[in-house]
Amino acid sequence: MAYEDQHLFTHVPVRVDRQLFAAPDSDYKVYGMKVTDPNYDIPLDSFGGISVSGEMANFEDGSVLDMDLVYDENASRKFNRPSFTVHAIHYGLPKDAEGQWHFLAQITRKSKSMYEKLSDALPPTAMVLDMIVDEELTPGQVKGIGAVTLTKLHDRIKKSKDLGILMGEYGEDLTPIAYQRIYDHFLDAKRAIHAINKNPYIIIAVGGIGFQTADKFALARGVKKDDPDRIKFGMHFAFESKVLNSAHTFASLDWFTKTCTEMLDIEPEVLAPQLDPETALKNDFIVNVDQPTGKKTITTSLMFLKEADIYRIIGIAEHTPWPILPKSQLDQAIADFQRINHVVLNHEQIAFLHSANVNGITILNGSAGTGKTWIVKVFVDIMRRNKVDFSLLAPTGRAAKVLQAYTQAPAKTIHSRLRLLPGFETKPYRRFSSNRGTFGDQGFVVVDESSMVTEDLAWELVRAVDYNEQHLIFVGDAFQLPAIGPGNFLNDLATAKQVTTVTLTHVYRQGEKSGILDLATRVRELAPMPFYRTQETYVNGALKMYNRNDAQGIADTLVQRYRELWEAHDRNTDTIMLCVNQNRGALGQRTLNRRIQTFVTPPQPGEAEYVSPVLDQDTGDKDVIRLNDKVMILKNDGSAELVDPETWQRIPDTDPDDDIDSDDSTPSYETTAVTNGDLGRVAHIDTKHRYMVVQVEDEYVYFAFAGLLQKLALAYAVTVYKAQGGQADHVLLGFGAGGWMVDAQSFYTALTRAKETVDCYADFGMLRAKLKVVPRDKRHDLLGNFLSGRLNPDTYALMTADELRKALDPKAKQEELPVPQKADEDETGEAGAKQSAEGDRHGEQPRPSDQNKKARRKKAVLEDPDAILNRAKAKWAAENRFPIQPELDAVLERVARARKALRERKAAVSDNVRKTPEVKQEEKQQTKKKRQPTQPAPDSSRYTPAQQKIVDGQDPLLAEFRRMFGHDYK
């Protein structure tokens, strides 16, 4: 029977076979499904299957759904399989006993014994789902079915029931994925409906639904264009999409007014009341009341609090100088180092050692090759010999590994050290308590590649340091690409008088005649380029540049050169870095990766490989990942499952408090955190069970085939942004004639990734024009203006930061950071040298907290997981609300840690052995011997359209701010 294109099939009973595709930047997915009713008249393949695409949630294999599907004739012909797009998903529970038992069989398919126990104990006429969701079935009533099992079943069944209630209320006005998100927030249909009917725009906050979708939904329900809630959410949407996405943290009020009125289709007079400082404050905005020029600006309350907090803490650190080592002892250690190693430190290096020893915050700035990491290693070695503990941190796993290799000391990511899930610091909810005390008795904290630190992450970090206990040292190059996020943190601090900045100027790496750093210096200083538009080549030592403007020709040359270097260096891809400025096209990293893969990991007969089930829209081919492929992590994951490299099975993490058999519960596994940009190698592929294992540093991580291409990508070629933080002996650069994403900072960053050689293929005319653009200078933030004194955080808003924090979260326990007495000017001096000298003469001045340290130490106590959960539930109940997802994630993570600690204590007691730290460290080293570390991986990324306008000098906010405050405005 022939079917017309776009024919609608209603209430199609389907079962999910597997996920075929998942878009990395949206909820678009493709599933392979089976129609479970053989009598339903619908196009099927020879196996009774179909493909279904559209915005959908992550369905588990075997999930049973009732869907409305639209036939897609073109896709059916292209993929040679009946293909449909999802129109609607009908949720709810079956109304008859037979249907309920069938539903139960589907959701317990991985635990057959659970279904058998229930079916043996209850009659076939029992409405089993209703009994479970209405809690008529009690723990122990059915042998082997305990409270944990019933809770899991209850939650799963209630979700289907409540999704049906939600869909019955709003029908097709919301998408299937929207219903999933709304339920995941409220966890109760009636509560969700009450809240949405009261304020339709709440679906933005609770479900991650975009303002434009929510606005259409609300307007259809009779909400007026001048409704205050509409204007409030519209203002937040405008600020996020037009200001924060442009890397700014505030905007001029005139510009923001014009943007909002156009976006919301309202008159300025309608918007004006919402921009009154007092009204704006109620909507979580700050309209400043202290602008020296008379012009007003606007930011969000949270952004203001973060930048004001950073400014305040910098002041605390500035006035809390104390020496880690006595000055005389440090001087002797420096002299010993120079004598033993036959080197002479220059005055800049010695100034850094003294500043890091005394000051609360020190910035170590310098261009590539000036020896920043080397002098950090000198400082670390001196402190280590004097038994001073410390932490070494970096924004990414890749950068942390580079730091660890140079210093020969353990280094971690900032997120892992602060116990933050990657990306958690940007979540839009109010969390003002800090991790202060994280670093215990450690004397100092080093943060490498600090140009990659966003203001959100900096806010978390600077509050975690106790400046009476440790010093904070930021290491970076302020001219490298700025962080992907609003603000200009490192540059703000490096130019602030409140922070001691030591800038290294003498170049050591590669030798001054290599040519690479000579060109990098020219780019950094915006000096004239040494090549001309019509020049064919430019060669200077280890730097070779070729004037090319044909994208295909450049791509062919890059691939050939990559192969030559690969073959000349024992076929080791870790010695080569290929950087481009785009993801797609002949010169895009995706195409180059496939071409390089053909000779690095060619297909082997009988060897397992992953093959994408759908065609790539750019190339028309299927993506392939093979054993030993170099891959990059594309998404942050704080609960990536670990695998035992001896068995290639996930490592179980069974909860001993679970009162059911292991086959009656959803298994849990040991986890780790991986971050966007980490690099790894494919260590194992299991096509039968549809997963692969990637070795990331010294850990083996599980990746299911479902949605794999939104989690991993080949990493032989990377974009410049994701190359930041890494290094390679040989760097290959290729840029198209249009210069997409090329600017002074990106080109400088790409050049300085090289240890030995650089080969660059690009249009010289394009480079000469684009290398005059510096994105860093296009950003403006409050922090830089607070530090410069142009703006005052205490008078910027109607309230001070402390008053605002208490007003926004009056129930929260306020964090009281110590504000020490300001030291006399002659005691602090340059880099605190005079104070150190005084300490040497009068007996060393101890760090302020040393005298009270014993009194503040408390014995570690194991937390009760149930008590943690109950306290959280009680708090949310008292506030008459359900938690938003980040709050819930944080509580569950704490519960998991508490349970793990209890299990470890039980294991130690049962063995009658309490492991010492030495034993634990030895066991850890033995485990690591089985896992050979690899080079971590870059990732692929691009600017948003708004960020690109900054790169091209077309940012609409920039013109407004220059008009108001002049060209030097930050």
mmCIF file of N, CA, C and O in Angstrom, residues 27-74:
data_model
loop_
_atom_site.group_PDB
_atom_site.id
_atom_site.type_symbol
_atom_site.label_atom_id
_atom_site.label_comp_id
_atom_site.label_asym_id
_atom_site.label_seq_id
_atom_site.Cartn_x
_atom_site.Cartn_y
_atom_site.Cartn_z
ATOM 1 N N ASP A 27 18.114 18.663 21.367
ATOM 2 C CA ASP A 27 17.451 17.423 21.787
ATOM 3 C C ASP A 27 17.020 16.558 20.600
ATOM 4 O O ASP A 27 16.272 15.602 20.776
ATOM 5 N N TYR A 28 17.492 16.896 19.414
ATOM 6 C CA TYR A 28 17.131 16.116 18.226
ATOM 7 C C TYR A 28 17.785 14.737 18.289
ATOM 8 O O TYR A 28 18.990 14.620 18.498
ATOM 9 N N LYS A 29 16.974 13.707 18.104
ATOM 10 C CA LYS A 29 17.465 12.331 18.162
ATOM 11 C C LYS A 29 16.785 11.487 17.104
ATOM 12 O O LYS A 29 15.717 11.841 16.586
ATOM 13 N N VAL A 30 17.417 10.371 16.767
ATOM 14 C CA VAL A 30 16.837 9.380 15.858
ATOM 15 C C VAL A 30 16.879 8.027 16.567
ATOM 16 O O VAL A 30 17.926 7.620 17.091
ATOM 17 N N TYR A 31 15.734 7.353 16.606
ATOM 18 C CA TYR A 31 15.636 6.038 17.250
ATOM 19 C C TYR A 31 15.200 4.995 16.228
ATOM 20 O O TYR A 31 14.400 5.284 15.326
ATOM 21 N N GLY A 32 15.733 3.802 16.384
ATOM 22 C CA GLY A 32 15.194 2.647 15.698
ATOM 23 C C GLY A 32 14.147 2.010 16.595
ATOM 24 O O GLY A 32 14.406 1.773 17.783
ATOM 25 N N MET A 33 12.930 1.759 16.062
ATOM 26 C CA MET A 33 11.836 1.250 16.880
ATOM 27 C C MET A 33 11.133 0.099 16.174
ATOM 28 O O MET A 33 11.235 -0.068 14.957
ATOM 29 N N LYS A 34 10.429 -0.701 16.952
ATOM 30 C CA LYS A 34 9.585 -1.783 16.447
ATOM 31 C C LYS A 34 8.131 -1.467 16.786
ATOM 32 O O LYS A 34 7.829 -1.025 17.900
ATOM 33 N N VAL A 35 7.239 -1.671 15.824
ATOM 34 C CA VAL A 35 5.803 -1.522 16.066
ATOM 35 C C VAL A 35 5.318 -2.801 16.721
ATOM 36 O O VAL A 35 5.454 -3.897 16.153
ATOM 37 N N THR A 36 4.776 -2.677 17.938
ATOM 38 C CA THR A 36 4.451 -3.875 18.723
ATOM 39 C C THR A 36 3.105 -4.491 18.359
ATOM 40 O O THR A 36 2.841 -5.642 18.711
ATOM 41 N N ASP A 37 2.256 -3.760 17.661
ATOM 42 C CA ASP A 37 0.969 -4.310 17.232
ATOM 43 C C ASP A 37 1.080 -4.751 15.772
ATOM 44 O O ASP A 37 1.145 -3.911 14.865
ATOM 45 N N PRO A 38 1.110 -6.066 15.505
ATOM 46 C CA PRO A 38 1.293 -6.539 14.132
ATOM 47 C C PRO A 38 0.134 -6.170 13.214
ATOM 48 O O PRO A 38 0.266 -6.232 11.994
ATOM 49 N N ASN A 39 -0.995 -5.803 13.779
ATOM 50 C CA ASN A 39 -2.163 -5.470 12.968
ATOM 51 C C ASN A 39 -2.251 -3.987 12.610
ATOM 52 O O ASN A 39 -3.173 -3.580 11.896
ATOM 53 N N TYR A 40 -1.309 -3.179 13.131
ATOM 54 C CA TYR A 40 -1.371 -1.743 12.850
ATOM 55 C C TYR A 40 -0.877 -1.507 11.423
ATOM 56 O O TYR A 40 0.208 -1.943 11.030
ATOM 57 N N ASP A 41 -1.664 -0.814 10.644
ATOM 58 C CA ASP A 41 -1.366 -0.575 9.229
ATOM 59 C C ASP A 41 -0.428 0.621 9.096
ATOM 60 O O ASP A 41 -0.844 1.775 9.131
ATOM 61 N N ILE A 42 0.885 0.333 8.943
ATOM 62 C CA ILE A 42 1.909 1.365 8.871
ATOM 63 C C ILE A 42 3.092 0.791 8.099
ATOM 64 O O ILE A 42 3.348 -0.422 8.155
ATOM 65 N N PRO A 43 3.815 1.592 7.319
ATOM 66 C CA PRO A 43 4.985 1.070 6.598
ATOM 67 C C PRO A 43 6.032 0.518 7.561
ATOM 68 O O PRO A 43 6.389 1.172 8.547
ATOM 69 N N LEU A 44 6.542 -0.667 7.266
ATOM 70 C CA LEU A 44 7.568 -1.320 8.087
ATOM 71 C C LEU A 44 8.647 -1.890 7.181
ATOM 72 O O LEU A 44 8.407 -2.176 6.010
ATOM 73 N N ASP A 45 9.856 -2.067 7.747
ATOM 74 C CA ASP A 45 10.878 -2.789 6.992
ATOM 75 C C ASP A 45 10.667 -4.282 7.176
ATOM 76 O O ASP A 45 9.696 -4.723 7.829
ATOM 77 N N SER A 46 11.548 -5.086 6.628
ATOM 78 C CA SER A 46 11.359 -6.538 6.655
ATOM 79 C C SER A 46 11.437 -7.111 8.061
ATOM 80 O O SER A 46 11.009 -8.249 8.289
ATOM 81 N N PHE A 47 11.968 -6.331 9.017
ATOM 82 C CA PHE A 47 12.072 -6.804 10.395
ATOM 83 C C PHE A 47 10.994 -6.184 11.282
ATOM 84 O O PHE A 47 11.040 -6.310 12.506
ATOM 85 N N GLY A 48 10.057 -5.485 10.684
ATOM 86 C CA GLY A 48 9.009 -4.837 11.460
ATOM 87 C C GLY A 48 9.455 -3.569 12.135
ATOM 88 O O GLY A 48 8.851 -3.128 13.106
ATOM 89 N N GLY A 49 10.510 -2.934 11.601
ATOM 90 C CA GLY A 49 11.074 -1.763 12.246
ATOM 91 C C GLY A 49 10.854 -0.480 11.474
ATOM 92 O O GLY A 49 10.514 -0.480 10.287
ATOM 93 N N ILE A 50 11.050 0.651 12.158
ATOM 94 C CA ILE A 50 10.957 1.982 11.585
ATOM 95 C C ILE A 50 12.027 2.869 12.219
ATOM 96 O O ILE A 50 12.615 2.508 13.249
ATOM 97 N N SER A 51 12.259 4.034 11.611
ATOM 98 C CA SER A 51 13.111 5.060 12.212
ATOM 99 C C SER A 51 12.237 6.243 12.591
ATOM 100 O O SER A 51 11.378 6.650 11.809
ATOM 101 N N VAL A 52 12.469 6.792 13.785
ATOM 102 C CA VAL A 52 11.694 7.923 14.271
ATOM 103 C C VAL A 52 12.662 9.029 14.689
ATOM 104 O O VAL A 52 13.603 8.778 15.454
ATOM 105 N N SER A 53 12.441 10.242 14.185
ATOM 106 C CA SER A 53 13.320 11.367 14.505
ATOM 107 C C SER A 53 12.513 12.518 15.077
ATOM 108 O O SER A 53 11.288 12.586 14.929
ATOM 109 N N GLY A 54 13.216 13.438 15.738
ATOM 110 C CA GLY A 54 12.570 14.610 16.315
ATOM 111 C C GLY A 54 13.160 14.950 17.670
ATOM 112 O O GLY A 54 14.105 14.300 18.131
ATOM 113 N N GLU A 55 12.614 15.961 18.332
ATOM 114 C CA GLU A 55 13.053 16.335 19.681
ATOM 115 C C GLU A 55 12.464 15.356 20.681
ATOM 116 O O GLU A 55 11.248 15.318 20.882
ATOM 117 N N MET A 56 13.332 14.566 21.290
ATOM 118 C CA MET A 56 12.886 13.524 22.219
ATOM 119 C C MET A 56 13.865 13.415 23.376
ATOM 120 O O MET A 56 15.005 13.864 23.302
ATOM 121 N N ALA A 57 13.404 12.761 24.435
ATOM 122 C CA ALA A 57 14.251 12.503 25.591
ATOM 123 C C ALA A 57 15.157 11.311 25.292
ATOM 124 O O ALA A 57 15.073 10.680 24.237
ATOM 125 N N ASN A 58 16.021 10.989 26.242
ATOM 126 C CA ASN A 58 16.866 9.806 26.114
ATOM 127 C C ASN A 58 16.069 8.588 26.590
ATOM 128 O O ASN A 58 15.952 8.336 27.789
ATOM 129 N N PHE A 59 15.490 7.835 25.665
ATOM 130 C CA PHE A 59 14.723 6.648 25.999
ATOM 131 C C PHE A 59 15.652 5.444 26.118
ATOM 132 O O PHE A 59 16.556 5.259 25.301
ATOM 133 N N GLU A 60 15.418 4.634 27.124
ATOM 134 C CA GLU A 60 16.184 3.405 27.275
ATOM 135 C C GLU A 60 15.729 2.389 26.231
ATOM 136 O O GLU A 60 14.578 2.389 25.797
ATOM 137 N N ASP A 61 16.652 1.520 25.824
ATOM 138 C CA ASP A 61 16.278 0.443 24.919
ATOM 139 C C ASP A 61 15.178 -0.404 25.566
ATOM 140 O O ASP A 61 15.269 -0.761 26.744
ATOM 141 N N GLY A 62 14.137 -0.704 24.798
ATOM 142 C CA GLY A 62 13.028 -1.491 25.312
ATOM 143 C C GLY A 62 11.874 -0.672 25.835
ATOM 144 O O GLY A 62 10.832 -1.221 26.183
ATOM 145 N N SER A 63 12.033 0.653 25.900
ATOM 146 C CA SER A 63 10.936 1.503 26.373
ATOM 147 C C SER A 63 9.729 1.367 25.450
ATOM 148 O O SER A 63 9.859 1.348 24.222
ATOM 149 N N VAL A 64 8.545 1.265 26.039
ATOM 150 C CA VAL A 64 7.297 1.135 25.284
ATOM 151 C C VAL A 64 6.608 2.490 25.261
ATOM 152 O O VAL A 64 6.406 3.112 26.304
ATOM 153 N N LEU A 65 6.225 2.955 24.057
ATOM 154 C CA LEU A 65 5.654 4.285 23.899
ATOM 155 C C LEU A 65 4.429 4.231 22.990
ATOM 156 O O LEU A 65 4.281 3.328 22.162
ATOM 157 N N ASP A 66 3.583 5.228 23.159
ATOM 158 C CA ASP A 66 2.418 5.420 22.303
ATOM 159 C C ASP A 66 2.622 6.765 21.604
ATOM 160 O O ASP A 66 2.572 7.824 22.230
ATOM 161 N N MET A 67 2.872 6.733 20.276
ATOM 162 C CA MET A 67 3.312 7.930 19.573
ATOM 163 C C MET A 67 2.401 8.257 18.391
ATOM 164 O O MET A 67 1.827 7.359 17.760
ATOM 165 N N ASP A 68 2.296 9.554 18.085
ATOM 166 C CA ASP A 68 1.736 10.017 16.821
ATOM 167 C C ASP A 68 2.917 10.321 15.910
ATOM 168 O O ASP A 68 3.802 11.120 16.278
ATOM 169 N N LEU A 69 2.928 9.699 14.721
ATOM 170 C CA LEU A 69 4.073 9.799 13.825
ATOM 171 C C LEU A 69 3.649 10.338 12.461
ATOM 172 O O LEU A 69 2.568 10.024 11.969
ATOM 173 N N VAL A 70 4.538 11.131 11.862
ATOM 174 C CA VAL A 70 4.304 11.678 10.528
ATOM 175 C C VAL A 70 5.272 11.012 9.556
ATOM 176 O O VAL A 70 6.497 11.015 9.790
ATOM 177 N N TYR A 71 4.737 10.431 8.482
ATOM 178 C CA TYR A 71 5.549 9.700 7.501
ATOM 179 C C TYR A 71 6.413 10.683 6.704
ATOM 180 O O TYR A 71 5.928 11.701 6.204
ATOM 181 N N ASP A 72 7.710 10.378 6.595
ATOM 182 C CA ASP A 72 8.656 11.204 5.856
ATOM 183 C C ASP A 72 9.129 10.415 4.643
ATOM 184 O O ASP A 72 10.018 9.564 4.743
ATOM 185 N N GLU A 73 8.528 10.706 3.501
ATOM 186 C CA GLU A 73 8.818 9.917 2.303
ATOM 187 C C GLU A 73 10.257 10.124 1.819
ATOM 188 O O GLU A 73 10.934 9.171 1.428
ATOM 189 N N ASN A 74 10.753 11.364 1.846
ATOM 190 C CA ASN A 74 12.114 11.628 1.379
ATOM 191 C C ASN A 74 13.151 10.899 2.217
ATOM 192 O O ASN A 74 14.091 10.299 1.694
#
